[in-house]
Short mmCIF file of N, CA and C and ligand atoms in Angstrom, two decimals:
data_model
loop_
_atom_site.label_atom_id
_atom_site.label_comp_id
_atom_site.label_asym_id
_atom_site.label_seq_id
_atom_site.Cartn_x
_atom_site.Cartn_y
_atom_site.Cartn_z
N MET R 1 8.17 -8.67 -4.06
CA MET R 1 7.84 -9.80 -4.97
C MET R 1 8.60 -10.98 -5.40
N LYS R 2 8.50 -11.56 -4.66
CA LYS R 2 9.04 -13.02 -5.56
C LYS R 2 8.24 -14.17 -5.76
N PRO R 3 9.17 -14.53 -6.86
CA PRO R 3 8.69 -15.68 -7.23
C PRO R 3 8.89 -17.12 -6.40
N VAL R 4 7.21 -17.89 -6.06
CA VAL R 4 7.14 -19.20 -5.20
C VAL R 4 6.57 -19.96 -5.99
N ILE R 5 7.13 -21.49 -6.25
CA ILE R 5 6.95 -22.61 -7.18
C ILE R 5 6.01 -23.70 -5.62
N ASP R 6 4.99 -24.16 -6.13
CA ASP R 6 4.28 -25.00 -5.12
C ASP R 6 4.83 -26.00 -5.43
N ALA R 7 6.17 -27.32 -4.59
CA ALA R 7 6.34 -28.31 -5.47
C ALA R 7 5.12 -29.38 -6.01
N ASP R 8 4.27 -29.37 -4.69
CA ASP R 8 3.18 -30.09 -4.90
C ASP R 8 2.79 -30.25 -6.47
N ALA R 9 2.44 -28.60 -6.96
CA ALA R 9 2.09 -29.00 -8.06
C ALA R 9 2.47 -29.15 -9.47
N CYS R 10 4.02 -28.60 -9.33
CA CYS R 10 4.55 -28.57 -10.48
C CYS R 10 4.58 -30.27 -11.03
N ILE R 11 4.17 -30.00 -12.03
CA ILE R 11 4.79 -31.44 -12.90
C ILE R 11 5.97 -30.84 -13.78
N GLY R 12 6.70 -31.03 -13.57
CA GLY R 12 8.36 -30.29 -14.46
C GLY R 12 8.20 -30.42 -15.40
N CYS R 13 7.00 -30.19 -16.97
CA CYS R 13 7.01 -29.52 -17.98
C CYS R 13 8.25 -28.90 -18.33
N GLY R 14 9.08 -27.85 -17.77
CA GLY R 14 9.79 -26.99 -18.14
C GLY R 14 9.58 -26.03 -18.95
N VAL R 15 8.11 -25.44 -18.91
CA VAL R 15 8.06 -23.91 -19.18
C VAL R 15 8.54 -22.58 -19.04
N CYS R 16 8.55 -22.71 -17.71
CA CYS R 16 9.09 -21.92 -17.03
C CYS R 16 10.17 -21.35 -17.04
N GLU R 17 11.66 -22.33 -17.30
CA GLU R 17 13.04 -22.22 -17.25
C GLU R 17 13.04 -21.70 -18.60
N SER R 18 11.82 -22.49 -19.90
CA SER R 18 12.71 -21.82 -21.14
C SER R 18 11.80 -20.45 -20.97
N VAL R 19 11.16 -19.77 -20.13
CA VAL R 19 10.62 -18.23 -20.35
C VAL R 19 11.54 -17.77 -19.52
N VAL R 20 11.98 -17.74 -18.63
CA VAL R 20 12.52 -17.16 -18.12
C VAL R 20 13.57 -17.76 -17.04
N PRO R 21 14.63 -18.60 -17.99
CA PRO R 21 16.10 -19.76 -17.22
C PRO R 21 16.89 -19.15 -16.01
N ASP R 22 16.65 -17.79 -16.24
CA ASP R 22 17.68 -16.74 -14.71
C ASP R 22 17.12 -16.81 -13.60
N VAL R 23 15.76 -17.32 -13.22
CA VAL R 23 14.84 -17.49 -12.43
C VAL R 23 14.48 -18.64 -12.18
N PHE R 24 13.98 -19.57 -13.60
CA PHE R 24 13.46 -21.07 -12.47
C PHE R 24 14.29 -21.73 -13.22
N GLN R 25 14.93 -23.07 -12.56
CA GLN R 25 15.14 -24.03 -13.29
C GLN R 25 15.21 -25.41 -13.12
N MET R 26 15.23 -26.30 -13.58
CA MET R 26 14.73 -27.84 -13.56
C MET R 26 15.71 -28.50 -12.63
N GLN R 27 15.75 -28.86 -11.99
CA GLN R 27 16.54 -29.57 -11.24
C GLN R 27 16.03 -30.68 -10.74
N ASP R 28 17.49 -31.76 -10.42
CA ASP R 28 17.51 -33.23 -10.58
C ASP R 28 16.01 -34.08 -9.79
N ASP R 29 15.29 -33.26 -8.89
CA ASP R 29 13.88 -33.93 -8.52
C ASP R 29 12.86 -33.44 -9.44
N GLY R 30 13.28 -33.33 -10.52
CA GLY R 30 12.22 -33.72 -11.65
C GLY R 30 10.99 -32.00 -11.65
N LYS R 31 11.78 -31.37 -10.76
CA LYS R 31 10.73 -30.02 -10.52
C LYS R 31 11.51 -28.85 -10.69
N ALA R 32 10.85 -28.02 -11.13
CA ALA R 32 11.49 -26.44 -10.70
C ALA R 32 11.60 -25.53 -10.03
N HIS R 33 12.77 -24.99 -9.91
CA HIS R 33 13.23 -24.65 -8.12
C HIS R 33 13.61 -22.77 -9.12
N VAL R 34 13.18 -21.90 -7.39
CA VAL R 34 13.63 -20.73 -7.98
C VAL R 34 15.12 -20.28 -7.65
N ILE R 35 16.04 -20.13 -8.42
CA ILE R 35 17.43 -19.70 -8.45
C ILE R 35 17.51 -18.32 -8.13
N LYS R 36 16.59 -17.83 -8.46
CA LYS R 36 16.91 -16.11 -8.08
C LYS R 36 15.44 -15.28 -7.51
N GLU R 37 15.53 -15.02 -6.40
CA GLU R 37 14.23 -14.17 -5.88
C GLU R 37 13.92 -12.57 -5.61
N ALA R 38 15.73 -12.17 -5.85
CA ALA R 38 15.58 -10.64 -5.92
C ALA R 38 15.71 -10.01 -7.29
N GLY R 39 15.31 -8.58 -7.52
CA GLY R 39 15.46 -8.00 -8.56
C GLY R 39 14.75 -8.88 -9.61
N VAL R 40 14.25 -9.76 -9.81
CA VAL R 40 13.48 -10.48 -11.22
C VAL R 40 12.54 -9.60 -11.92
N ASP R 41 12.84 -9.59 -12.84
CA ASP R 41 11.73 -9.15 -14.06
C ASP R 41 9.93 -9.71 -13.95
N GLU R 42 9.45 -8.93 -13.50
CA GLU R 42 7.95 -9.09 -12.98
C GLU R 42 7.57 -9.76 -14.38
N THR R 43 7.69 -8.60 -14.52
CA THR R 43 6.91 -9.29 -16.04
C THR R 43 7.14 -10.37 -17.11
N GLN R 44 8.50 -10.82 -17.33
CA GLN R 44 8.30 -12.36 -17.47
C GLN R 44 8.38 -13.40 -16.66
N VAL R 45 7.76 -12.92 -15.18
CA VAL R 45 7.86 -14.22 -14.45
C VAL R 45 6.16 -14.67 -14.30
N GLN R 46 5.60 -13.05 -14.36
CA GLN R 46 3.84 -13.58 -14.91
C GLN R 46 3.56 -13.78 -15.90
N SER R 47 4.48 -13.86 -16.51
CA SER R 47 4.51 -14.39 -18.08
C SER R 47 4.87 -15.70 -18.03
N ALA R 48 5.64 -15.91 -16.98
CA ALA R 48 5.99 -17.78 -16.87
C ALA R 48 4.96 -18.25 -16.07
N ALA R 49 4.61 -17.31 -15.58
CA ALA R 49 3.55 -18.15 -14.19
C ALA R 49 1.84 -18.08 -15.10
N ASP R 50 1.46 -17.30 -16.04
CA ASP R 50 0.21 -17.29 -16.44
C ASP R 50 0.88 -18.35 -17.61
N GLN R 51 1.63 -18.96 -17.92
CA GLN R 51 2.14 -19.97 -18.84
C GLN R 51 1.85 -21.41 -18.56
N CYS R 52 2.10 -21.44 -16.93
CA CYS R 52 2.75 -22.92 -16.05
C CYS R 52 1.06 -23.60 -16.14
N PRO R 53 1.24 -25.01 -16.80
CA PRO R 53 -0.32 -25.28 -16.69
C PRO R 53 -0.96 -25.89 -15.59
N THR R 54 -0.02 -26.00 -14.84
CA THR R 54 -0.89 -26.43 -13.40
C THR R 54 -1.17 -25.07 -12.44
N GLN R 55 -0.68 -23.85 -12.72
CA GLN R 55 -0.80 -22.79 -11.74
C GLN R 55 0.08 -23.07 -10.91
N ALA R 56 1.30 -23.57 -10.92
CA ALA R 56 2.30 -23.97 -9.78
C ALA R 56 2.84 -22.78 -9.27
N ILE R 57 3.13 -21.62 -10.06
CA ILE R 57 4.06 -20.02 -9.75
C ILE R 57 3.14 -19.53 -9.20
N LYS R 58 3.53 -18.88 -7.99
CA LYS R 58 2.87 -17.92 -7.43
C LYS R 58 4.11 -16.85 -7.48
N LEU R 59 3.38 -15.18 -7.06
CA LEU R 59 4.13 -14.16 -6.64
C LEU R 59 4.20 -13.45 -5.46
N GLU R 60 4.90 -13.21 -4.50
CA GLU R 60 4.85 -13.20 -3.03
C GLU R 60 5.01 -11.95 -2.90
S1 SF4 Q 1 5.48 -24.25 -15.73
FE1 SF4 Q 1 4.87 -25.00 -13.65
S2 SF4 Q 1 4.99 -27.09 -13.84
FE2 SF4 Q 1 6.17 -26.51 -15.34
S3 SF4 Q 1 7.83 -26.79 -14.16
FE3 SF4 Q 1 7.24 -24.55 -14.19
S4 SF4 Q 1 6.09 -24.89 -12.36
FE4 SF4 Q 1 6.53 -26.74 -13.26
#
């Protein structure tokens, strides 16, 4: 299981970074990026995915 962000769907709200800062990071393009793919806390990542306003976060 690894988190993936649909960059086209991300509106850069920053919610995912605030929920799981070790996995999601806002970068210079104004969008969130996945900075950790392995060994993530799936419950926290799912929570971030649930709170993403555009459903841009998927767990693959
Ligand atoms: S919560 Fe969703 S829309 Fe907001 S920065 Fe993260 S991926 Fe982008």
